[in-house]
Structure formats: structure tokens, C-alpha cells
Amino acid sequence: MSDDRFAKLFEGGESAVIAEERKKLVQAKERWAEEQRLITGAPDPAKTRRLPPGQELTGDWPVLDLGTRPLVPLNQWELTVGGAVERPIKWDWETFLAQPQADVTSDIHCVTLWSRYDNRWTGVLARHLLAVVSPRPTAAHVVFHGHDGYTTNVRLDQFAQEDVILAHAWQGEPIPRDHGGPMRPVLPQLYFWKSAKWIRHIAILEKDTPGFWETRGYHNNGDPWKEERYG
Ligand SMILES: Nc1nc2c(c(=O)[nH]1)N[C@H]1C(S)=C(S)[C@@H](COP(=O)(O)O)O[C@H]1N2
Ligand SMILES: [Mo]
């Protein structure tokens, strides 16, 4: 997506100053990706260590996004899932909470080199959602759409991992707005940019459709164990 088209998604919502700041941030990250600055370790696809190559452990939880943090009131919250599925859905908050609830404890690995262990997420498993919507046999890809215009893509088999959860709580408390509350999918086996915040729509697709960072130099797959940061 061109910068102009991306800027349009925010029209009316913010000042030119913030838009300009975001543009600079995006350009800096694009340059960073080009330079492959953060490639630091050897791949460890066998996961012999808990900490993926090049990562550093942190106890905090940094906030990273495009600078717009949408406020989504629960009574206006809505999740749609559509595309190559037999039964598209539109869930309001009550319907979402009425689905079977699960807890998943997993590690966060961010492409900007930090990892955070033992995050307990509560919500609806991706596997349950997929059972509800029933992807068609031709479905192979997924794109998450955030309220801030952010998108990110994964393969359907990556979304269908047993540790993938549509989370509304972290460590037993509602996910803070800065971190994507009221709901974000968490895909712990991929770098954290794949775990989109404030999502409103999940598109199940036949064709791969690279998202915001994936079209700006980030790796299409994003496996921390293979150090798929950029490329
Ligand atoms: N909607 C949305 N989701 C997003 C982003 C974003 O800009 N918008 N940034 C991604 C990136 S690059 C990262 S590293 C993580 C950061 O999540 P955190 O702020 O909770 O640490 O969110 C990802 N999800
Ligand atoms: Mo990121």
C-alpha cells in the first residue's frame, strides 16, 4: 500500500503532525529492514533453546505500533470473519465471550530483539473459531485487519496451531488498549508483528496477501527460530 493510501485510512482522525511522525517512523523501520540490521544469531529451527537466536529477555512489555491506538468500546466491538469459509460470522462482544474460553501461556518474541516469557492469555482458541466458520478446502491464508488500518498475513496452518488464541485478557486482566485491547490474536510461534492489535476482521483467503510490514521489507513468514526478520 502506498503511503498516501495508508494515510487515507486515518483521515479525519488525527493531525498532520501525527501523520508526519508516523511516516517518519515507518520510513525508519523500512530502512532498518533494508539494512538487515538485527540479524545477529544462527538459526535454531529445532528449538533447542527457549530464547530464539538474537533475542534478549525482558521483563517489561514495550508498546509498538503505528502510533494510533484506537479506542474500541465493548458495546461497539464487532469481529467479522469471512472469505473462503462455509459460515462467515459477525460476533459482538457478548457472543465472543459466550464461545468456549481457554488459557494459553506462551512467550512473546518481537523482531526488535526483545522476548518476554510466560504470558498467560485468555480467550477463544483459533481452532474453535475455525471449527465455527469452516474454511473451504481451497483456503490457505489469513489476513488480520486492525481498526488502525494495520494488516498482517499468516498461513492458515499457522493460524490453526493449538497455541493460537483470540485473547481478551493478559495475566488475568483485560488487555490494555495500548497492547491491542479489547482483543488481539496471539500467534506465539511467529514474531509479534504477526499478532495484530485491535482487530475487527479476519479474512480467510486462497491467495497469500502480504500485510503492512510484509510489504515494507519484513519477512513474509516471520519464524523467530529461523530468524526470519527481514527479506
Ligand atoms: N493493529 C496493529 N497491530 C499491531 C501493530 C500495529 O501497528 N497495529 N504493530 C505490530 C508490531 S510491529 C508489534 S512489534 C506488536 C507490538 O505489540 P505490543 O505493542 O503489544 O508490544 O504489535 C503488532 N500488531
Ligand atoms: Mo514490531
PDB file of N, CA and C in Angstrom, residues 50-125:
ATOM      1  N   ARG A  50      15.190 -22.007  24.600  1.00  0.00           N
ATOM      2  CA  ARG A  50      13.906 -21.326  24.749  1.00  0.00           C
ATOM      3  C   ARG A  50      13.956 -19.943  24.112  1.00  0.00           C
ATOM      4  N   LEU A  51      15.120 -19.293  24.195  1.00  0.00           N
ATOM      5  CA  LEU A  51      15.267 -17.946  23.631  1.00  0.00           C
ATOM      6  C   LEU A  51      15.742 -18.053  22.176  1.00  0.00           C
ATOM      7  N   PRO A  52      14.941 -17.581  21.216  1.00  0.00           N
ATOM      8  CA  PRO A  52      15.359 -17.681  19.814  1.00  0.00           C
ATOM      9  C   PRO A  52      16.625 -16.868  19.548  1.00  0.00           C
ATOM     10  N   PRO A  53      17.335 -17.194  18.456  1.00  0.00           N
ATOM     11  CA  PRO A  53      18.598 -16.530  18.150  1.00  0.00           C
ATOM     12  C   PRO A  53      18.467 -15.017  18.057  1.00  0.00           C
ATOM     13  N   GLY A  54      19.423 -14.319  18.649  1.00  0.00           N
ATOM     14  CA  GLY A  54      19.469 -12.860  18.548  1.00  0.00           C
ATOM     15  C   GLY A  54      18.545 -12.133  19.504  1.00  0.00           C
ATOM     16  N   GLN A  55      17.716 -12.870  20.290  1.00  0.00           N
ATOM     17  CA  GLN A  55      16.750 -12.217  21.178  1.00  0.00           C
ATOM     18  C   GLN A  55      17.361 -11.950  22.551  1.00  0.00           C
ATOM     19  N   GLU A  56      16.785 -10.985  23.248  1.00  0.00           N
ATOM     20  CA  GLU A  56      17.194 -10.666  24.611  1.00  0.00           C
ATOM     21  C   GLU A  56      15.948 -10.704  25.488  1.00  0.00           C
ATOM     22  N   LEU A  57      16.082 -11.281  26.670  1.00  0.00           N
ATOM     23  CA  LEU A  57      14.931 -11.423  27.549  1.00  0.00           C
ATOM     24  C   LEU A  57      14.622 -10.105  28.258  1.00  0.00           C
ATOM     25  N   THR A  58      13.322  -9.755  28.319  1.00  0.00           N
ATOM     26  CA  THR A  58      12.935  -8.560  29.067  1.00  0.00           C
ATOM     27  C   THR A  58      11.771  -8.905  29.988  1.00  0.00           C
ATOM     28  N   GLY A  59      11.665  -8.152  31.067  1.00  0.00           N
ATOM     29  CA  GLY A  59      10.533  -8.328  31.975  1.00  0.00           C
ATOM     30  C   GLY A  59       9.420  -7.352  31.655  1.00  0.00           C
ATOM     31  N   ASP A  60       9.725  -6.291  30.895  1.00  0.00           N
ATOM     32  CA  ASP A  60       8.674  -5.319  30.555  1.00  0.00           C
ATOM     33  C   ASP A  60       7.960  -5.788  29.316  1.00  0.00           C
ATOM     34  N   TRP A  61       6.986  -4.967  28.950  1.00  0.00           N
ATOM     35  CA  TRP A  61       6.248  -5.252  27.729  1.00  0.00           C
ATOM     36  C   TRP A  61       6.173  -3.946  26.937  1.00  0.00           C
ATOM     37  N   PRO A  62       7.150  -3.720  26.025  1.00  0.00           N
ATOM     38  CA  PRO A  62       7.155  -2.472  25.253  1.00  0.00           C
ATOM     39  C   PRO A  62       5.901  -2.344  24.375  1.00  0.00           C
ATOM     40  N   VAL A  63       5.490  -1.104  24.114  1.00  0.00           N
ATOM     41  CA  VAL A  63       4.368  -0.828  23.207  1.00  0.00           C
ATOM     42  C   VAL A  63       4.928  -0.430  21.846  1.00  0.00           C
ATOM     43  N   LEU A  64       4.480  -1.120  20.801  1.00  0.00           N
ATOM     44  CA  LEU A  64       4.962  -0.835  19.445  1.00  0.00           C
ATOM     45  C   LEU A  64       3.787  -0.872  18.481  1.00  0.00           C
ATOM     46  N   ASP A  65       3.605   0.201  17.739  1.00  0.00           N
ATOM     47  CA  ASP A  65       2.541   0.221  16.731  1.00  0.00           C
ATOM     48  C   ASP A  65       2.740   1.433  15.842  1.00  0.00           C
ATOM     49  N   LEU A  66       1.741   1.761  15.040  1.00  0.00           N
ATOM     50  CA  LEU A  66       1.881   2.852  14.079  1.00  0.00           C
ATOM     51  C   LEU A  66       1.549   4.203  14.699  1.00  0.00           C
ATOM     52  N   GLY A  67       1.245   4.219  15.994  1.00  0.00           N
ATOM     53  CA  GLY A  67       1.053   5.481  16.690  1.00  0.00           C
ATOM     54  C   GLY A  67      -0.398   5.861  16.924  1.00  0.00           C
ATOM     55  N   THR A  68      -1.324   5.196  16.250  1.00  0.00           N
ATOM     56  CA  THR A  68      -2.749   5.433  16.502  1.00  0.00           C
ATOM     57  C   THR A  68      -3.256   4.270  17.331  1.00  0.00           C
ATOM     58  N   ARG A  69      -3.831   4.556  18.497  1.00  0.00           N
ATOM     59  CA  ARG A  69      -4.311   3.458  19.345  1.00  0.00           C
ATOM     60  C   ARG A  69      -5.818   3.559  19.472  1.00  0.00           C
ATOM     61  N   PRO A  70      -6.538   2.896  18.565  1.00  0.00           N
ATOM     62  CA  PRO A  70      -7.989   3.061  18.520  1.00  0.00           C
ATOM     63  C   PRO A  70      -8.647   2.676  19.846  1.00  0.00           C
ATOM     64  N   LEU A  71      -9.637   3.445  20.219  1.00  0.00           N
ATOM     65  CA  LEU A  71     -10.462   3.117  21.379  1.00  0.00           C
ATOM     66  C   LEU A  71     -11.698   2.404  20.859  1.00  0.00           C
ATOM     67  N   VAL A  72     -11.854   1.145  21.240  1.00  0.00           N
ATOM     68  CA  VAL A  72     -12.989   0.358  20.745  1.00  0.00           C
ATOM     69  C   VAL A  72     -13.887  -0.015  21.927  1.00  0.00           C
ATOM     70  N   PRO A  73     -14.985   0.761  22.146  1.00  0.00           N
ATOM     71  CA  PRO A  73     -15.880   0.444  23.257  1.00  0.00           C
ATOM     72  C   PRO A  73     -16.502  -0.944  23.067  1.00  0.00           C
ATOM     73  N   LEU A  74     -16.657  -1.658  24.190  1.00  0.00           N
ATOM     74  CA  LEU A  74     -17.141  -3.039  24.072  1.00  0.00           C
ATOM     75  C   LEU A  74     -18.512  -3.122  23.409  1.00  0.00           C
ATOM     76  N   ASN A  75     -19.360  -2.106  23.628  1.00  0.00           N
ATOM     77  CA  ASN A  75     -20.701  -2.185  23.023  1.00  0.00           C
ATOM     78  C   ASN A  75     -20.694  -1.878  21.527  1.00  0.00           C
ATOM     79  N   GLN A  76     -19.544  -1.442  21.029  1.00  0.00           N
ATOM     80  CA  GLN A  76     -19.426  -1.240  19.573  1.00  0.00           C
ATOM     81  C   GLN A  76     -18.494  -2.256  18.931  1.00  0.00           C
ATOM     82  N   TRP A  77     -17.886  -3.077  19.765  1.00  0.00           N
ATOM     83  CA  TRP A  77     -16.915  -4.046  19.253  1.00  0.00           C
ATOM     84  C   TRP A  77     -17.619  -5.084  18.383  1.00  0.00           C
ATOM     85  N   GLU A  78     -16.945  -5.446  17.292  1.00  0.00           N
ATOM     86  CA  GLU A  78     -17.506  -6.444  16.385  1.00  0.00           C
ATOM     87  C   GLU A  78     -16.351  -7.152  15.693  1.00  0.00           C
ATOM     88  N   LEU A  79     -16.449  -8.458  15.581  1.00  0.00           N
ATOM     89  CA  LEU A  79     -15.459  -9.216  14.805  1.00  0.00           C
ATOM     90  C   LEU A  79     -16.182  -9.925  13.668  1.00  0.00           C
ATOM     91  N   THR A  80     -15.685  -9.694  12.445  1.00  0.00           N
ATOM     92  CA  THR A  80     -16.213 -10.443  11.310  1.00  0.00           C
ATOM     93  C   THR A  80     -15.120 -11.371  10.784  1.00  0.00           C
ATOM     94  N   VAL A  81     -15.541 -12.542  10.361  1.00  0.00           N
ATOM     95  CA  VAL A  81     -14.636 -13.489   9.709  1.00  0.00           C
ATOM     96  C   VAL A  81     -15.305 -13.914   8.419  1.00  0.00           C
ATOM     97  N   GLY A  82     -14.584 -13.745   7.308  1.00  0.00           N
ATOM     98  CA  GLY A  82     -15.205 -14.058   6.019  1.00  0.00           C
ATOM     99  C   GLY A  82     -14.183 -14.479   4.995  1.00  0.00           C
ATOM    100  N   GLY A  83     -14.629 -14.621   3.778  1.00  0.00           N
ATOM    101  CA  GLY A  83     -13.760 -15.058   2.685  1.00  0.00           C
ATOM    102  C   GLY A  83     -14.071 -16.487   2.316  1.00  0.00           C
ATOM    103  N   ALA A  84     -13.003 -17.301   2.239  1.00  0.00           N
ATOM    104  CA  ALA A  84     -13.150 -18.691   1.791  1.00  0.00           C
ATOM    105  C   ALA A  84     -13.578 -19.591   2.944  1.00  0.00           C
ATOM    106  N   VAL A  85     -14.785 -19.310   3.469  1.00  0.00           N
ATOM    107  CA  VAL A  85     -15.337 -20.104   4.579  1.00  0.00           C
ATOM    108  C   VAL A  85     -16.786 -20.489   4.267  1.00  0.00           C
ATOM    109  N   GLU A  86     -17.233 -21.585   4.865  1.00  0.00           N
ATOM    110  CA  GLU A  86     -18.626 -22.022   4.646  1.00  0.00           C
ATOM    111  C   GLU A  86     -19.610 -21.158   5.428  1.00  0.00           C
ATOM    112  N   ARG A  87     -19.182 -20.711   6.636  1.00  0.00           N
ATOM    113  CA  ARG A  87     -20.101 -19.965   7.509  1.00  0.00           C
ATOM    114  C   ARG A  87     -19.448 -18.692   8.032  1.00  0.00           C
ATOM    115  N   PRO A  88     -19.523 -17.607   7.267  1.00  0.00           N
ATOM    116  CA  PRO A  88     -18.976 -16.331   7.759  1.00  0.00           C
ATOM    117  C   PRO A  88     -19.666 -15.945   9.073  1.00  0.00           C
ATOM    118  N   ILE A  89     -18.948 -15.230   9.935  1.00  0.00           N
ATOM    119  CA  ILE A  89     -19.569 -14.826  11.204  1.00  0.00           C
ATOM    120  C   ILE A  89     -19.413 -13.326  11.441  1.00  0.00           C
ATOM    121  N   LYS A  90     -20.308 -12.835  12.274  1.00  0.00           N
ATOM    122  CA  LYS A  90     -20.200 -11.485  12.814  1.00  0.00           C
ATOM    123  C   LYS A  90     -20.537 -11.621  14.292  1.00  0.00           C
ATOM    124  N   TRP A  91     -19.516 -11.458  15.149  1.00  0.00           N
ATOM    125  CA  TRP A  91     -19.710 -11.613  16.591  1.00  0.00           C
ATOM    126  C   TRP A  91     -19.673 -10.253  17.264  1.00  0.00           C
ATOM    127  N   ASP A  92     -20.628 -10.012  18.166  1.00  0.00           N
ATOM    128  CA  ASP A  92     -20.481  -8.884  19.079  1.00  0.00           C
ATOM    129  C   ASP A  92     -19.729  -9.393  20.316  1.00  0.00           C
ATOM    130  N   TRP A  93     -19.468  -8.492  21.266  1.00  0.00           N
ATOM    131  CA  TRP A  93     -18.626  -8.851  22.415  1.00  0.00           C
ATOM    132  C   TRP A  93     -19.223  -9.994  23.231  1.00  0.00           C
ATOM    133  N   GLU A  94     -20.560  -9.932  23.430  1.00  0.00           N
ATOM    134  CA  GLU A  94     -21.241 -10.952  24.223  1.00  0.00           C
ATOM    135  C   GLU A  94     -21.110 -12.333  23.560  1.00  0.00           C
ATOM    136  N   THR A  95     -21.280 -12.348  22.251  1.00  0.00           N
ATOM    137  CA  THR A  95     -21.182 -13.621  21.507  1.00  0.00           C
ATOM    138  C   THR A  95     -19.757 -14.163  21.565  1.00  0.00           C
ATOM    139  N   PHE A  96     -18.796 -13.256  21.461  1.00  0.00           N
ATOM    140  CA  PHE A  96     -17.384 -13.662  21.554  1.00  0.00           C
ATOM    141  C   PHE A  96     -17.100 -14.313  22.913  1.00  0.00           C
ATOM    142  N   LEU A  97     -17.590 -13.668  23.999  1.00  0.00           N
ATOM    143  CA  LEU A  97     -17.342 -14.210  25.342  1.00  0.00           C
ATOM    144  C   LEU A  97     -18.135 -15.479  25.611  1.00  0.00           C
ATOM    145  N   ALA A  98     -19.196 -15.690  24.832  1.00  0.00           N
ATOM    146  CA  ALA A  98     -20.013 -16.895  25.027  1.00  0.00           C
ATOM    147  C   ALA A  98     -19.379 -18.132  24.378  1.00  0.00           C
ATOM    148  N   GLN A  99     -18.320 -17.935  23.585  1.00  0.00           N
ATOM    149  CA  GLN A  99     -17.610 -19.086  22.992  1.00  0.00           C
ATOM    150  C   GLN A  99     -16.790 -19.772  24.093  1.00  0.00           C
ATOM    151  N   PRO A 100     -16.438 -21.050  23.888  1.00  0.00           N
ATOM    152  CA  PRO A 100     -15.585 -21.738  24.874  1.00  0.00           C
ATOM    153  C   PRO A 100     -14.307 -20.944  25.125  1.00  0.00           C
ATOM    154  N   GLN A 101     -13.967 -20.752  26.391  1.00  0.00           N
ATOM    155  CA  GLN A 101     -12.809 -19.944  26.765  1.00  0.00           C
ATOM    156  C   GLN A 101     -11.631 -20.850  27.134  1.00  0.00           C
ATOM    157  N   ALA A 102     -10.428 -20.378  26.823  1.00  0.00           N
ATOM    158  CA  ALA A 102      -9.220 -21.159  27.103  1.00  0.00           C
ATOM    159  C   ALA A 102      -8.122 -20.240  27.616  1.00  0.00           C
ATOM    160  N   ASP A 103      -7.137 -20.842  28.276  1.00  0.00           N
ATOM    161  CA  ASP A 103      -5.927 -20.143  28.710  1.00  0.00           C
ATOM    162  C   ASP A 103      -4.741 -20.733  27.955  1.00  0.00           C
ATOM    163  N   VAL A 104      -3.873 -19.868  27.437  1.00  0.00           N
ATOM    164  CA  VAL A 104      -2.627 -20.325  26.810  1.00  0.00           C
ATOM    165  C   VAL A 104      -1.490 -19.497  27.387  1.00  0.00           C
ATOM    166  N   THR A 105      -0.475 -20.154  27.929  1.00  0.00           N
ATOM    167  CA  THR A 105       0.708 -19.429  28.396  1.00  0.00           C
ATOM    168  C   THR A 105       1.822 -19.601  27.364  1.00  0.00           C
ATOM    169  N   SER A 106       2.347 -18.459  26.878  1.00  0.00           N
ATOM    170  CA  SER A 106       3.336 -18.543  25.796  1.00  0.00           C
ATOM    171  C   SER A 106       4.327 -17.392  25.897  1.00  0.00           C
ATOM    172  N   ASP A 107       5.372 -17.468  25.085  1.00  0.00           N
ATOM    173  CA  ASP A 107       6.430 -16.459  25.064  1.00  0.00           C
ATOM    174  C   ASP A 107       6.209 -15.501  23.896  1.00  0.00           C
ATOM    175  N   ILE A 108       6.541 -14.220  24.118  1.00  0.00           N
ATOM    176  CA  ILE A 108       6.488 -13.213  23.049  1.00  0.00           C
ATOM    177  C   ILE A 108       7.904 -13.039  22.498  1.00  0.00           C
ATOM    178  N   HIS A 109       8.024 -13.058  21.173  1.00  0.00           N
ATOM    179  CA  HIS A 109       9.312 -12.762  20.532  1.00  0.00           C
ATOM    180  C   HIS A 109       9.101 -11.625  19.541  1.00  0.00           C
ATOM    181  N   CYS A 110       9.663 -10.458  19.850  1.00  0.00           N
ATOM    182  CA  CYS A 110       9.479  -9.301  18.977  1.00  0.00           C
ATOM    183  C   CYS A 110      10.688  -9.154  18.068  1.00  0.00           C
ATOM    184  N   VAL A 111      10.432  -8.741  16.835  1.00  0.00           N
ATOM    185  CA  VAL A 111      11.517  -8.606  15.853  1.00  0.00           C
ATOM    186  C   VAL A 111      12.533  -7.551  16.293  1.00  0.00           C
ATOM    187  N   THR A 112      12.127  -6.626  17.172  1.00  0.00           N
ATOM    188  CA  THR A 112      13.060  -5.598  17.643  1.00  0.00           C
ATOM    189  C   THR A 112      13.940  -6.117  18.791  1.00  0.00           C
ATOM    190  N   LEU A 113      14.085  -7.426  18.877  1.00  0.00           N
ATOM    191  CA  LEU A 113      15.082  -8.121  19.693  1.00  0.00           C
ATOM    192  C   LEU A 113      14.684  -8.485  21.119  1.00  0.00           C
ATOM    193  N   TRP A 114      13.476  -8.103  21.573  1.00  0.00           N
ATOM    194  CA  TRP A 114      13.127  -8.499  22.936  1.00  0.00           C
ATOM    195  C   TRP A 114      12.157  -9.685  22.928  1.00  0.00           C
ATOM    196  N   SER A 115      12.306 -10.500  23.969  1.00  0.00           N
ATOM    197  CA  SER A 115      11.360 -11.590  24.204  1.00  0.00           C
ATOM    198  C   SER A 115      10.839 -11.484  25.627  1.00  0.00           C
ATOM    199  N   ARG A 116       9.602 -11.928  25.829  1.00  0.00           N
ATOM    200  CA  ARG A 116       9.016 -11.903  27.172  1.00  0.00           C
ATOM    201  C   ARG A 116       8.366 -13.254  27.435  1.00  0.00           C
ATOM    202  N   TYR A 117       8.828 -13.934  28.477  1.00  0.00           N
ATOM    203  CA  TYR A 117       8.332 -15.288  28.769  1.00  0.00           C
ATOM    204  C   TYR A 117       7.012 -15.267  29.541  1.00  0.00           C
ATOM    205  N   ASP A 118       6.296 -16.389  29.462  1.00  0.00           N
ATOM    206  CA  ASP A 118       5.177 -16.722  30.351  1.00  0.00           C
ATOM    207  C   ASP A 118       4.055 -15.688  30.380  1.00  0.00           C
ATOM    208  N   ASN A 119       3.527 -15.394  29.201  1.00  0.00           N
ATOM    209  CA  ASN A 119       2.356 -14.516  29.115  1.00  0.00           C
ATOM    210  C   ASN A 119       1.111 -15.396  29.097  1.00  0.00           C
ATOM    211  N   ARG A 120       0.250 -15.194  30.081  1.00  0.00           N
ATOM    212  CA  ARG A 120      -0.966 -16.019  30.125  1.00  0.00           C
ATOM    213  C   ARG A 120      -2.115 -15.279  29.434  1.00  0.00           C
ATOM    214  N   TRP A 121      -2.509 -15.827  28.312  1.00  0.00           N
ATOM    215  CA  TRP A 121      -3.582 -15.226  27.509  1.00  0.00           C
ATOM    216  C   TRP A 121      -4.880 -15.992  27.728  1.00  0.00           C
ATOM    217  N   THR A 122      -5.982 -15.272  27.831  1.00  0.00           N
ATOM    218  CA  THR A 122      -7.298 -15.893  27.959  1.00  0.00           C
ATOM    219  C   THR A 122      -8.169 -15.435  26.794  1.00  0.00           C
ATOM    220  N   GLY A 123      -8.907 -16.370  26.225  1.00  0.00           N
ATOM    221  CA  GLY A 123      -9.789 -16.015  25.113  1.00  0.00           C
ATOM    222  C   GLY A 123     -10.299 -17.240  24.391  1.00  0.00           C
ATOM    223  N   VAL A 124     -10.491 -17.087  23.086  1.00  0.00           N
ATOM    224  CA  VAL A 124     -11.087 -18.142  22.254  1.00  0.00           C
ATOM    225  C   VAL A 124      -9.986 -18.714  21.357  1.00  0.00           C
ATOM    226  N   LEU A 125      -9.825 -20.024  21.366  1.00  0.00           N
ATOM    227  CA  LEU A 125      -8.783 -20.637  20.537  1.00  0.00           C
ATOM    228  C   LEU A 125      -9.102 -20.462  19.052  1.00  0.00           C
TER     229      LEU A 125
END
